[in-house]
mmCIF file of C-alpha atoms in Angstrom:
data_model
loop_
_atom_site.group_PDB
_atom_site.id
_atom_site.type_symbol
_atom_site.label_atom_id
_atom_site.label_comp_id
_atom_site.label_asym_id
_atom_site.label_seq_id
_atom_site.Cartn_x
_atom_site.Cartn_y
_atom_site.Cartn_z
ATOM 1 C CA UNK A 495 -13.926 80.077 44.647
ATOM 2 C CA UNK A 496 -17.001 78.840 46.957
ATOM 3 C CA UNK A 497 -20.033 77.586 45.567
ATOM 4 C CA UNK A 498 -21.204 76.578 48.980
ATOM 5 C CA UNK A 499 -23.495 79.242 50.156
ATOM 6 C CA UNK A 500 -22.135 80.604 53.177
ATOM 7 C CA UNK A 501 -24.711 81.477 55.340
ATOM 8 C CA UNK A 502 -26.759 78.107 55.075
ATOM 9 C CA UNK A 503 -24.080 75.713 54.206
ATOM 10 C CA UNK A 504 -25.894 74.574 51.365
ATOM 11 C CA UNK A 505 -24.638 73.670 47.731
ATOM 12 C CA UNK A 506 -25.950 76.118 45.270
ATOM 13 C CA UNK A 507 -26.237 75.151 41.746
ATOM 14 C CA UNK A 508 -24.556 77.575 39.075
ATOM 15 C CA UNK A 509 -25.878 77.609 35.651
ATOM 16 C CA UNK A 510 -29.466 75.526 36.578
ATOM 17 C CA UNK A 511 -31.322 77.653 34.411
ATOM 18 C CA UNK A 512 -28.648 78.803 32.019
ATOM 19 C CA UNK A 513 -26.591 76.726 31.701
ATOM 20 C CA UNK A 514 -22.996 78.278 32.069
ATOM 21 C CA UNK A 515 -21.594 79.260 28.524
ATOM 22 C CA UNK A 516 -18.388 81.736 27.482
ATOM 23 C CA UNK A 517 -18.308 80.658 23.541
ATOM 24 C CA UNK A 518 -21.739 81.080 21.910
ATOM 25 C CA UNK A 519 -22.575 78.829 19.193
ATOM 26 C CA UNK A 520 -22.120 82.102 17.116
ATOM 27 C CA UNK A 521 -18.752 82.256 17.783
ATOM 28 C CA UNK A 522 -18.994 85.242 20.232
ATOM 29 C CA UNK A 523 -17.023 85.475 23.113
ATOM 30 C CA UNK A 524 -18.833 86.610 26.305
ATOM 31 C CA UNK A 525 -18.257 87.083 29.897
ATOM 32 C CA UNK A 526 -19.286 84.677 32.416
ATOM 33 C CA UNK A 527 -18.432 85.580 36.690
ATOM 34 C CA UNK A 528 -18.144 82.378 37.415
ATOM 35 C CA UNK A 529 -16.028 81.086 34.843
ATOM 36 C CA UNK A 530 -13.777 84.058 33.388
ATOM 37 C CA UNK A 531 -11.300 84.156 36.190
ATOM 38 C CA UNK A 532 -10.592 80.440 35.620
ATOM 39 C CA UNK A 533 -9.722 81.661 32.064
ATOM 40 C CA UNK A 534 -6.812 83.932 32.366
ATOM 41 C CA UNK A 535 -4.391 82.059 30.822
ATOM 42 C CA UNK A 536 -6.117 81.424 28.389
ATOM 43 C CA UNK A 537 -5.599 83.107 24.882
ATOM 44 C CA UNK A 538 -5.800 82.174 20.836
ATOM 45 C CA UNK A 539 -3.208 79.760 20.865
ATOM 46 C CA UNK A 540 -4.360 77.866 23.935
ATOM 47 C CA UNK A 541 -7.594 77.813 21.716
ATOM 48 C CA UNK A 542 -6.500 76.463 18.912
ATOM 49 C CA UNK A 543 -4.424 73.579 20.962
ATOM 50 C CA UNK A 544 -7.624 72.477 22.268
ATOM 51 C CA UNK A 545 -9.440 72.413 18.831
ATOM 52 C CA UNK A 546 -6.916 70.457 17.540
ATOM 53 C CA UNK A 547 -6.900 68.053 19.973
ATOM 54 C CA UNK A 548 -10.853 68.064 19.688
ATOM 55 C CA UNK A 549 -10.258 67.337 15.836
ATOM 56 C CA UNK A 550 -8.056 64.589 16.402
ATOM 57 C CA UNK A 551 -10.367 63.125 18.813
ATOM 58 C CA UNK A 552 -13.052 63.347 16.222
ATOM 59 C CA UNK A 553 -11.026 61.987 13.250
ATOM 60 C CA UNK A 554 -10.011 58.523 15.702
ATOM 61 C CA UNK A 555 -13.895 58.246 16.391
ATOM 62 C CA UNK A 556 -14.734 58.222 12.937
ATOM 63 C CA UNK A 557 -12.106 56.118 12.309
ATOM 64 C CA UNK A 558 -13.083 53.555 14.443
ATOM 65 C CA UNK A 559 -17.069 53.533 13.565
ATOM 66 C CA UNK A 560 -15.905 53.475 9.733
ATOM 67 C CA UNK A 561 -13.586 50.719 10.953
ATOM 68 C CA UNK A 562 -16.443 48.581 12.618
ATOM 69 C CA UNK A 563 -18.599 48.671 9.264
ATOM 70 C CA UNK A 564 -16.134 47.807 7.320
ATOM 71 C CA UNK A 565 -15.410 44.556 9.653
ATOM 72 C CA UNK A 566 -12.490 45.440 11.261
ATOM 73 C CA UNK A 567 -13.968 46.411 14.777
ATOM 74 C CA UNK A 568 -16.575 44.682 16.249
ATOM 75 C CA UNK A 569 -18.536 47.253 18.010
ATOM 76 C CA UNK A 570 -17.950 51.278 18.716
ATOM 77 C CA UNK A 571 -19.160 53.295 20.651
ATOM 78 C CA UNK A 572 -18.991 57.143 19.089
ATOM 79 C CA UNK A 573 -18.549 60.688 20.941
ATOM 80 C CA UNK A 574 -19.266 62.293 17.721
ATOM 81 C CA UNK A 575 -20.763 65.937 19.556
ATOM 82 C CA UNK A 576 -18.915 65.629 22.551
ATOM 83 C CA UNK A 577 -15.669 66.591 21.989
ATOM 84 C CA UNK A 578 -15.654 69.537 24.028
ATOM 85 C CA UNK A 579 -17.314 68.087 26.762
ATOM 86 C CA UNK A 580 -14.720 65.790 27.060
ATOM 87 C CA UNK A 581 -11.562 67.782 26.046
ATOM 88 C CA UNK A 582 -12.567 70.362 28.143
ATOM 89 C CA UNK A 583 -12.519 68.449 31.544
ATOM 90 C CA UNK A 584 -9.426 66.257 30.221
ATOM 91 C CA UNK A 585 -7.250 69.081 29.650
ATOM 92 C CA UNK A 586 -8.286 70.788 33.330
ATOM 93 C CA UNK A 587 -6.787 67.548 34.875
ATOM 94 C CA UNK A 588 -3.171 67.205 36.091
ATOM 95 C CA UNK A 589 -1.200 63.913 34.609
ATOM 96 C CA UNK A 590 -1.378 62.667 38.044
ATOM 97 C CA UNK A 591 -5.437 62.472 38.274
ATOM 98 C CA UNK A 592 -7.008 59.490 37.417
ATOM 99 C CA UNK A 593 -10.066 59.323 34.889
ATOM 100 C CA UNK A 594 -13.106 56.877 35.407
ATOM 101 C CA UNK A 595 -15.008 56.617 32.470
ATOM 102 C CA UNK A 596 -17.837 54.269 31.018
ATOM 103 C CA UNK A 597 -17.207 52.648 26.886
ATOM 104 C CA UNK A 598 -17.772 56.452 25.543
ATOM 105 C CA UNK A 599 -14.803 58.014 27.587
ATOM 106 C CA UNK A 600 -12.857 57.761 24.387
ATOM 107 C CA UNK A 601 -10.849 61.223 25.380
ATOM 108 C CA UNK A 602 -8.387 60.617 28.265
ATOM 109 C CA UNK A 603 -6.515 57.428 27.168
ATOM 110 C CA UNK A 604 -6.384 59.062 23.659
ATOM 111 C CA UNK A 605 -4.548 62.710 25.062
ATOM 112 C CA UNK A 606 -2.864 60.499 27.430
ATOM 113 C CA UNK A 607 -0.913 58.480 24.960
ATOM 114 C CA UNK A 608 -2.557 55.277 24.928
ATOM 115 C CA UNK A 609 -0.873 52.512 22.651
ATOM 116 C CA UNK A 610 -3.703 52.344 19.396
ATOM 117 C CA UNK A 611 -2.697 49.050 18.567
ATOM 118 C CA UNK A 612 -3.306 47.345 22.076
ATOM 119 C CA UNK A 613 -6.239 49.597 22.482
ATOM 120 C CA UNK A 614 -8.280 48.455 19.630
ATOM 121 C CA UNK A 615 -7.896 44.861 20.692
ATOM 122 C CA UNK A 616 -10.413 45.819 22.707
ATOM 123 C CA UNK A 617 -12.828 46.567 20.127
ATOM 124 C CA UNK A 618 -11.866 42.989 18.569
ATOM 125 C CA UNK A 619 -13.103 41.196 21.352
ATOM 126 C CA UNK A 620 -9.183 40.093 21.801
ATOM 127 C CA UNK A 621 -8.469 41.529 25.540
ATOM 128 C CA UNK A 622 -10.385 43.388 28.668
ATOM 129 C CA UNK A 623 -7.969 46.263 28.863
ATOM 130 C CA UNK A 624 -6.686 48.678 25.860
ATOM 131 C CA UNK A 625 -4.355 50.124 27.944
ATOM 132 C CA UNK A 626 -1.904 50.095 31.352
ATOM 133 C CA UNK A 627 -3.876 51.928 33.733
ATOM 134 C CA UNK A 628 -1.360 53.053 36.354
ATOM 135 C CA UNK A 629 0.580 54.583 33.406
ATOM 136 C CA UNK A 630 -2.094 56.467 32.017
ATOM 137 C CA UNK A 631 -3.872 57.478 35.496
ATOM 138 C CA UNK A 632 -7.049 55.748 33.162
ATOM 139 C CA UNK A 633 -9.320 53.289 34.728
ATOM 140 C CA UNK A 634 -10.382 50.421 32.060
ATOM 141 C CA UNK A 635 -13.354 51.559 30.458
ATOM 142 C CA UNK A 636 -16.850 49.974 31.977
ATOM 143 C CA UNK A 637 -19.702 48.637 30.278
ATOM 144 C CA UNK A 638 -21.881 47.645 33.680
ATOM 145 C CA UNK A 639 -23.827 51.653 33.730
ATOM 146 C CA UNK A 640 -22.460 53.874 36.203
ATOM 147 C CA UNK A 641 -19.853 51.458 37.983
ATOM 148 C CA UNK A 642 -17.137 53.934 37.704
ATOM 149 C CA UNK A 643 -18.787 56.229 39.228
ATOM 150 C CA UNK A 644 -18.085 53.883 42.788
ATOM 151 C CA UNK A 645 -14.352 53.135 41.410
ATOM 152 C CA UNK A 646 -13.592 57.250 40.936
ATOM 153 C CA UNK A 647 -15.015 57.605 44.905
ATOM 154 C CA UNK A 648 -12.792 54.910 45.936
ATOM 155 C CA UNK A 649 -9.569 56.041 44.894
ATOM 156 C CA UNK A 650 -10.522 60.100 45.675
ATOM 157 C CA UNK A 651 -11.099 58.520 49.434
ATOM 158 C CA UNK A 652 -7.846 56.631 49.028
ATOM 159 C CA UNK A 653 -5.672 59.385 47.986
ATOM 160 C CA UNK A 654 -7.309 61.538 50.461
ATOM 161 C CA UNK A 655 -5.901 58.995 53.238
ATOM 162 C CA UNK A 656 -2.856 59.392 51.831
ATOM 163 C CA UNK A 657 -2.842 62.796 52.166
ATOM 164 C CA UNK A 658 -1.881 63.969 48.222
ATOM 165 C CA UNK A 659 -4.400 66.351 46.315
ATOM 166 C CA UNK A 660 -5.432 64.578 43.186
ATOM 167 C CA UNK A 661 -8.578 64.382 42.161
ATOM 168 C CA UNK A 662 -10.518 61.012 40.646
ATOM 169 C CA UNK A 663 -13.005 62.490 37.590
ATOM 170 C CA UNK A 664 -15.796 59.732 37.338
ATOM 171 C CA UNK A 665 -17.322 60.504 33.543
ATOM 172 C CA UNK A 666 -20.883 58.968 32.646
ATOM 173 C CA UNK A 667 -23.737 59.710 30.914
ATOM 174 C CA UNK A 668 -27.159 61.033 31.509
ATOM 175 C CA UNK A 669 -29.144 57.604 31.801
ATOM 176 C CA UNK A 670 -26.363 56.790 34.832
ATOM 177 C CA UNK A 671 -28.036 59.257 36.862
ATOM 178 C CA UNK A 672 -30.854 56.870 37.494
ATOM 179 C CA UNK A 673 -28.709 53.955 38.148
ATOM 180 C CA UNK A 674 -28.012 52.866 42.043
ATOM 181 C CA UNK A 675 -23.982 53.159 42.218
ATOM 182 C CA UNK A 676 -23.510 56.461 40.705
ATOM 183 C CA UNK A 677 -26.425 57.915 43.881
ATOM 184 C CA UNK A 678 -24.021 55.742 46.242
ATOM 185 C CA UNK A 679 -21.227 57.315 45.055
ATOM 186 C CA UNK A 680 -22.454 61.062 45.522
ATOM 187 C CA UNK A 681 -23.498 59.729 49.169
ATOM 188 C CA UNK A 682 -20.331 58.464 50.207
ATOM 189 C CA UNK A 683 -17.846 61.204 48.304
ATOM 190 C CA UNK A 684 -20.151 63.771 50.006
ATOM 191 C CA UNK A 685 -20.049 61.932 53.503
ATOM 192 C CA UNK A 686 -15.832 61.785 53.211
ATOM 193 C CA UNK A 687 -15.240 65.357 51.442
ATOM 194 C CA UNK A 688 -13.915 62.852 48.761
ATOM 195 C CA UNK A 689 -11.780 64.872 45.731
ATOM 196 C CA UNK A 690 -14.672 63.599 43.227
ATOM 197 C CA UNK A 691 -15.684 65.268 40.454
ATOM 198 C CA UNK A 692 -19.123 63.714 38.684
ATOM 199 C CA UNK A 693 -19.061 64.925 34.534
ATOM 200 C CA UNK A 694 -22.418 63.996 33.637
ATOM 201 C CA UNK A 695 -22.528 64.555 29.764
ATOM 202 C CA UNK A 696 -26.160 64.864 29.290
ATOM 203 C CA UNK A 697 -26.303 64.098 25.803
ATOM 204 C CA UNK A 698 -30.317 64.095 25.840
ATOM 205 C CA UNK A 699 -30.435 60.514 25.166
ATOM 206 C CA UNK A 700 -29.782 57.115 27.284
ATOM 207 C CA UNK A 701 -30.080 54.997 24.453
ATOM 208 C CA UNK A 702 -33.421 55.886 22.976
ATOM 209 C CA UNK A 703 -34.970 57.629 26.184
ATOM 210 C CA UNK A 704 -34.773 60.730 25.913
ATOM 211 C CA UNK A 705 -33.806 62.226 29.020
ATOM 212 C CA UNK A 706 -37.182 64.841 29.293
ATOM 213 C CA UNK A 707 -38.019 60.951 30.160
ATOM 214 C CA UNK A 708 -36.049 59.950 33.006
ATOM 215 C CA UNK A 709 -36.107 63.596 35.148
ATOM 216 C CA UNK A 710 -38.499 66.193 35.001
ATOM 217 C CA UNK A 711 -35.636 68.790 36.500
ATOM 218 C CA UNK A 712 -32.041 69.244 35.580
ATOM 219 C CA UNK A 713 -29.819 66.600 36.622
ATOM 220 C CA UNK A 714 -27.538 69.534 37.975
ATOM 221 C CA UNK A 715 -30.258 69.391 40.521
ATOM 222 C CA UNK A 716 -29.954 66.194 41.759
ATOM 223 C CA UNK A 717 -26.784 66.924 43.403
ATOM 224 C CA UNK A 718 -27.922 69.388 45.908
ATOM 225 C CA UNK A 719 -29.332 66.647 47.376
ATOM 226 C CA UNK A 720 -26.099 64.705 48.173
ATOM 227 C CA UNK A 721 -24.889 68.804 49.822
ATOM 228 C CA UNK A 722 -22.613 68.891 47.090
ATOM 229 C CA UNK A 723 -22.311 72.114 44.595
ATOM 230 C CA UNK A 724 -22.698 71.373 41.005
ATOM 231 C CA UNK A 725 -22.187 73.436 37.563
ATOM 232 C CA UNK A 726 -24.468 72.738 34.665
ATOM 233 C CA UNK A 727 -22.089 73.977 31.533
ATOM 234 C CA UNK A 728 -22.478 74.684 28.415
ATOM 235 C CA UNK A 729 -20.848 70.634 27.140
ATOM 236 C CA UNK A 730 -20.379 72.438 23.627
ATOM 237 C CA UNK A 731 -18.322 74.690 24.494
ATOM 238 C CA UNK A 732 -14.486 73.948 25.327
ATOM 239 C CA UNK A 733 -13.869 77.018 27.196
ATOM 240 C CA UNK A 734 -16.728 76.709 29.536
ATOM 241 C CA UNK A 735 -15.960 72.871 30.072
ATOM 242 C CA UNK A 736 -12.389 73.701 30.897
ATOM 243 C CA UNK A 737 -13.169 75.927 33.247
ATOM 244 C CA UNK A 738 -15.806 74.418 34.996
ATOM 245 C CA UNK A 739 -13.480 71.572 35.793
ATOM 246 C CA UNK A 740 -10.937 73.766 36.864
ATOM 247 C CA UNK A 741 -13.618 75.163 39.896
ATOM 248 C CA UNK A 742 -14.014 71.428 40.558
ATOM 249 C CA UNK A 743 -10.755 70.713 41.063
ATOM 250 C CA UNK A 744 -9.659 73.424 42.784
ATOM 251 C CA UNK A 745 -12.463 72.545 45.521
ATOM 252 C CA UNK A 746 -11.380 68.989 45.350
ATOM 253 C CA UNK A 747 -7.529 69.930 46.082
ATOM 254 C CA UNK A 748 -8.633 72.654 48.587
ATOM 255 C CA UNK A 749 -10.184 69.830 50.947
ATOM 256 C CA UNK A 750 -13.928 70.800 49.936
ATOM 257 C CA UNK A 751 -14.619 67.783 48.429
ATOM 258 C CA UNK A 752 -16.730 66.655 45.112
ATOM 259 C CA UNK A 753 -18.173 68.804 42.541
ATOM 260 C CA UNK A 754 -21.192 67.715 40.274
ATOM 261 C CA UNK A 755 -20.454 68.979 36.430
ATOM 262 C CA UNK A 756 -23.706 68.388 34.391
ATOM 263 C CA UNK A 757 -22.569 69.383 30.324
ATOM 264 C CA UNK A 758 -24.946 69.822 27.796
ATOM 265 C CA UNK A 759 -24.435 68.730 24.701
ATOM 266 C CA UNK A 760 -25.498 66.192 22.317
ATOM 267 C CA UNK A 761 -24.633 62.715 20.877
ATOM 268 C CA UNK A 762 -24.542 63.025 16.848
ATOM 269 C CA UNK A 763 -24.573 59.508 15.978
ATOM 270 C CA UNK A 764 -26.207 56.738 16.907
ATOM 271 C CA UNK A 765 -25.672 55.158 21.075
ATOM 272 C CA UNK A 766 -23.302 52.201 19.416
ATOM 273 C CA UNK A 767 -22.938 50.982 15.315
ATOM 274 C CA UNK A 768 -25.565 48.445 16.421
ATOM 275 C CA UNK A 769 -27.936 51.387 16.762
ATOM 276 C CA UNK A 770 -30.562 53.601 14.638
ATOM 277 C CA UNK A 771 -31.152 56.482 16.314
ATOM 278 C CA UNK A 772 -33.482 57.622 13.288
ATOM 279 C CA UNK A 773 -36.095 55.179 14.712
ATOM 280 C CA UNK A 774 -36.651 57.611 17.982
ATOM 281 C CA UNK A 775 -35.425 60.901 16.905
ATOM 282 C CA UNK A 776 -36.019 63.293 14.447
ATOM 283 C CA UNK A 777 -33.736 64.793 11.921
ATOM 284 C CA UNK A 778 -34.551 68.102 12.417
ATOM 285 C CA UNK A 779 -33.319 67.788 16.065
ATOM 286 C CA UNK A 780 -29.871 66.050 14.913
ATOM 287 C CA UNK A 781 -30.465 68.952 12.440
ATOM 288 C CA UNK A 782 -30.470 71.886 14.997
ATOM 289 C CA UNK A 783 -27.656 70.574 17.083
ATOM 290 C CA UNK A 784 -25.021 70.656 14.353
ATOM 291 C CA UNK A 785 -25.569 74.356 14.607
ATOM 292 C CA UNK A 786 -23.855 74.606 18.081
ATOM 293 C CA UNK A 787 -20.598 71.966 16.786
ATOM 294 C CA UNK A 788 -18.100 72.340 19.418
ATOM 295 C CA UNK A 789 -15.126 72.352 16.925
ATOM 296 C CA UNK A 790 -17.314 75.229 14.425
ATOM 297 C CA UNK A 791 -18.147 77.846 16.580
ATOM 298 C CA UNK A 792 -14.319 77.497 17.475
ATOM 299 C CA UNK A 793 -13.914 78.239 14.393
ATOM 300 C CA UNK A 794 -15.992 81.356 14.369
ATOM 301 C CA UNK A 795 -14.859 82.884 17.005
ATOM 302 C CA UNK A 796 -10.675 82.533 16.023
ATOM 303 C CA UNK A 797 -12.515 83.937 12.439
ATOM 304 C CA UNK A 798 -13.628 86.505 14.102
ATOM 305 C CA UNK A 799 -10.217 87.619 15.843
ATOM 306 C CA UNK A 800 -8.482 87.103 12.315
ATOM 307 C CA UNK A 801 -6.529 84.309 12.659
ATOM 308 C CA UNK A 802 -5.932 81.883 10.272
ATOM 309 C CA UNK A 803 -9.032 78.876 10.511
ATOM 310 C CA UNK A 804 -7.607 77.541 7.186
ATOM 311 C CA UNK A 805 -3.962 76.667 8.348
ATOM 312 C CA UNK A 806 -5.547 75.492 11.381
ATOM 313 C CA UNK A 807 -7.411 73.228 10.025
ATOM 314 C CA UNK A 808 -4.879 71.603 7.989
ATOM 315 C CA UNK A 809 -2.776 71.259 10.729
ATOM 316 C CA UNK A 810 -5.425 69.921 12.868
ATOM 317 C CA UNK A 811 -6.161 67.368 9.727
ATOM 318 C CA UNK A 812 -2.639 66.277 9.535
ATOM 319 C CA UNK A 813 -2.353 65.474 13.477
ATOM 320 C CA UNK A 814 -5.692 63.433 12.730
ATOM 321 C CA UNK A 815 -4.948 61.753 10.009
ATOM 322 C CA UNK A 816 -1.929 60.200 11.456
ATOM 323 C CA UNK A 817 -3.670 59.049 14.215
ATOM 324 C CA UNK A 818 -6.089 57.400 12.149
ATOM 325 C CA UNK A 819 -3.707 55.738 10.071
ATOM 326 C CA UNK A 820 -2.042 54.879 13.207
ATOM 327 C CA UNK A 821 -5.178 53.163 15.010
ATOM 328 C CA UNK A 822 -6.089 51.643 11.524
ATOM 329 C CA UNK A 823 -2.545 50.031 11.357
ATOM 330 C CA UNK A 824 -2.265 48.691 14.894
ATOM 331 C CA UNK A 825 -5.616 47.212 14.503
ATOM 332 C CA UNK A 826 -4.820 44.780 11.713
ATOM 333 C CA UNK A 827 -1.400 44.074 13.109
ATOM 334 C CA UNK A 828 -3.507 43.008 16.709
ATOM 335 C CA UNK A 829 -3.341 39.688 18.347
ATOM 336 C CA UNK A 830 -5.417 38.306 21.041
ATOM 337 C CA UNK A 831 -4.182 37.839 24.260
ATOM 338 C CA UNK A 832 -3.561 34.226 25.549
ATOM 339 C CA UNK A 833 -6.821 32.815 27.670
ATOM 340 C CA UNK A 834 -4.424 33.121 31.126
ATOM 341 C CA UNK A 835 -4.013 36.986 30.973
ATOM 342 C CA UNK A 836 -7.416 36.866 32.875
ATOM 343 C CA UNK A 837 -5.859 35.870 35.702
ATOM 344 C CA UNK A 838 -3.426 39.535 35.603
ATOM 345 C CA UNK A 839 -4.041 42.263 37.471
ATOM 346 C CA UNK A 840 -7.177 40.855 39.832
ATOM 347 C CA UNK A 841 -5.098 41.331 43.256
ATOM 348 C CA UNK A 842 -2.326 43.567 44.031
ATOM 349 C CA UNK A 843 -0.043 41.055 44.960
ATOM 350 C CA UNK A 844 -0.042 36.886 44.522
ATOM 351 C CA UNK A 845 -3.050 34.703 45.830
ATOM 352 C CA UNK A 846 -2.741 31.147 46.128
ATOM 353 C CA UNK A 847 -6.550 31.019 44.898
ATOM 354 C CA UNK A 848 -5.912 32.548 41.632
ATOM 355 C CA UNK A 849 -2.326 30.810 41.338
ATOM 356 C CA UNK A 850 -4.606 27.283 41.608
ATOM 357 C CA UNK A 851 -7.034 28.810 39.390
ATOM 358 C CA UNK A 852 -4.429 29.383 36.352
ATOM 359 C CA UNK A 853 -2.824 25.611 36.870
ATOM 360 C CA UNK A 854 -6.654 24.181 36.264
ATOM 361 C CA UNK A 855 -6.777 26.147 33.542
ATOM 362 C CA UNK A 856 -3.322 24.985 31.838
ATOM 363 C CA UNK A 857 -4.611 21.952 32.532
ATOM 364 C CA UNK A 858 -7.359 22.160 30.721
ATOM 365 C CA UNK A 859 -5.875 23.552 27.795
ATOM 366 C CA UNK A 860 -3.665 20.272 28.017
ATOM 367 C CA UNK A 861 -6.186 18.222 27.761
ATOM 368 C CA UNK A 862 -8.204 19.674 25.224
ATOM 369 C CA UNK A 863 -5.346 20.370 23.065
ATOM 370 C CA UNK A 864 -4.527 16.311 24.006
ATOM 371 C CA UNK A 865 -0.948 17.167 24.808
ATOM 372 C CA UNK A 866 1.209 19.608 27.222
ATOM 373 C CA UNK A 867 -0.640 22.762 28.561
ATOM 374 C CA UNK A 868 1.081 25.394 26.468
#
């Protein structure tokens, strides 16, 4: 489909007052013109696959922030809320696309098979990288704001020179919008008709500002100013988020170039466990959101068409709880990786530089150990 208006050349902006919705938090299914024909295939069962895999992602995010207070993490990050903004666009994405994603992503390495065990070394302060990211097509998380916003436009120019169709998905959060890299990445993916698509999950907070704070219009907005088309969705709703990135993609395989996604939804815990969000919201907003739960009005709606929420659910709980037990395991069986793996993986081939670099630090390690380098 085109949402490039044809007679001006302009990107329009679906969804900027309402934003774009099929599932209400009711449960009710409605149509949508823009969405619905990127829904056809579609049905109950493809449903229920993607609340499971919402549930699972849920259960390893709990997992992980009960982990941290009980000492066995040193820092998380939670999704909790944004499971179907993130499932949603995951699923819409071929194996072959690469993910960009800032310390929240939590999603794509999960669906994509990451290894727990070396992933959670991460979250003991034991490596850089919880995964291999040319086997997942998953960039290494960032911390620096909006970095991978630039990485995603590199590699969607890249694989545009070489002439294949996948698409780079660069995933950030509200407060990223105001940050320098992400605007020069919407520049130069809309200068090169780069395969980009930008999921802002606008979860209404960038720490504690609240993001009526940083923009007095809808980030979906912004866009138009790069001349590139964005969506604003619906973030708590799976259906709407899957097809949403399915427009974008299409577009970004067609040649058209990027597509700005701006989702909706809400983050139900606090930014990171070193946070308390009750000191700048109130409850009765955390309150009001739990009303529109991606995973419940799921629930409601397969209710509705009489299937059977209850085995679901326990199927759902016992995908999760392996996982958890999984992740749980591989984190107490983790070791830290030895001080030279920082020298891995910084060119694509050898550099005498870094090859000098490593020696010095053997050395070191010698000499501070007051023996051989090990």
């Amino acid at each position: 489909m085109s949402i490039i208006d044809s007679t001006t050349r302009t990107a329009q902006i679906d969804g900027l007052h309402d934003p774009l919705s099929v599932l209400s938090p009711e449960g009710t299914r409605h149509s949508n013109d823009v969405l619905d024909p990127y829904l056809a295939d579609v049905g109950d069962q493809e449903l229920s696959d993607l609340y499971v895999d919402m549930t699972i992602v849920r259960r390893f995010d709990q997992e992980a922030f009960a982990m941290t207070r009980q000492g066995e993490l040193a820092l998380w990050p939670p999704l909790l809320g944004q499971e179907a903004a993130q499932v949603g666009a995951v699923r819409a994405l071929r194996d072959s696309d690469w993910v960009f994603g800032s310390y929240r992503e939590h999603t794509a390495p999960l669906l994509r098979g990451a290894d727990l065990a070396q992933w959670m070394r991460v979250w003991k302060t034991q490596t850089y990288a919880g995964w291999q990211p040319h086997e997942l097509h998953v960039a290494p998380s960032q911390i620096i704001i909006g970095s991978q916003a630039l990485h995603a436009t590199g590699y969607a120019m890249a694989a545009k020179m070489r002439g294949n169709d996948d698409v780079a998905m660069a995933c950030f959060g509200d407060g990223a919008t105001s940050q320098g890299d992400v605007n020069e990445a919407l520049v130069f993916s809309s200068t090169y008709s780069a395969p980009t698509i930008f999921l802002c999950q606008n979860n209404g907070y960038a720490i504690s500002e609240p993001v009526e704070v940083q923009a007095k219009y809808p980030l979906a907005q912004r866009a138009a100013g790069f001349n590139i088309p964005a969506l604003r969705v619906d973030g708590n709703d799976i259906l709407a988020m899957l097809a949403a990135t399915r427009v974008a993609t299409e577009r970004a395989r067609a040649g058209d170039g990027p597509t700005f996604i701006e989702a909706i939804t809400y983050r139900m815990g606090p930014h990171t466990t070193t946070d308390d969000p009750k000191r700048y919201r109130r409850e009765r907003e955390v309150e009001d959101w739990k009303e529109r739960d991606p995973l419940l009005r799921v629930e409601r709606y397969l209710e509705s068409r009489g299937s059977s929420v209850e085995g679901l659910r326990e199927e759902a709980k016992v995908q999760s709880d392996r996982v958890a037990k999984d992740m749980r395991a591989g984190a107490r069986a983790a070791q830290a990786s030895p001080s030279d793996a920082m020298f891995e993986h910084v060119y694509a081939s050898g550099s005498d530089r870094v090859t000098q670099q490593r020696k010095q630090h053997a050395a070191l390690l010698g000499s501070l150990k007051g023996g051989a380098a090990a």
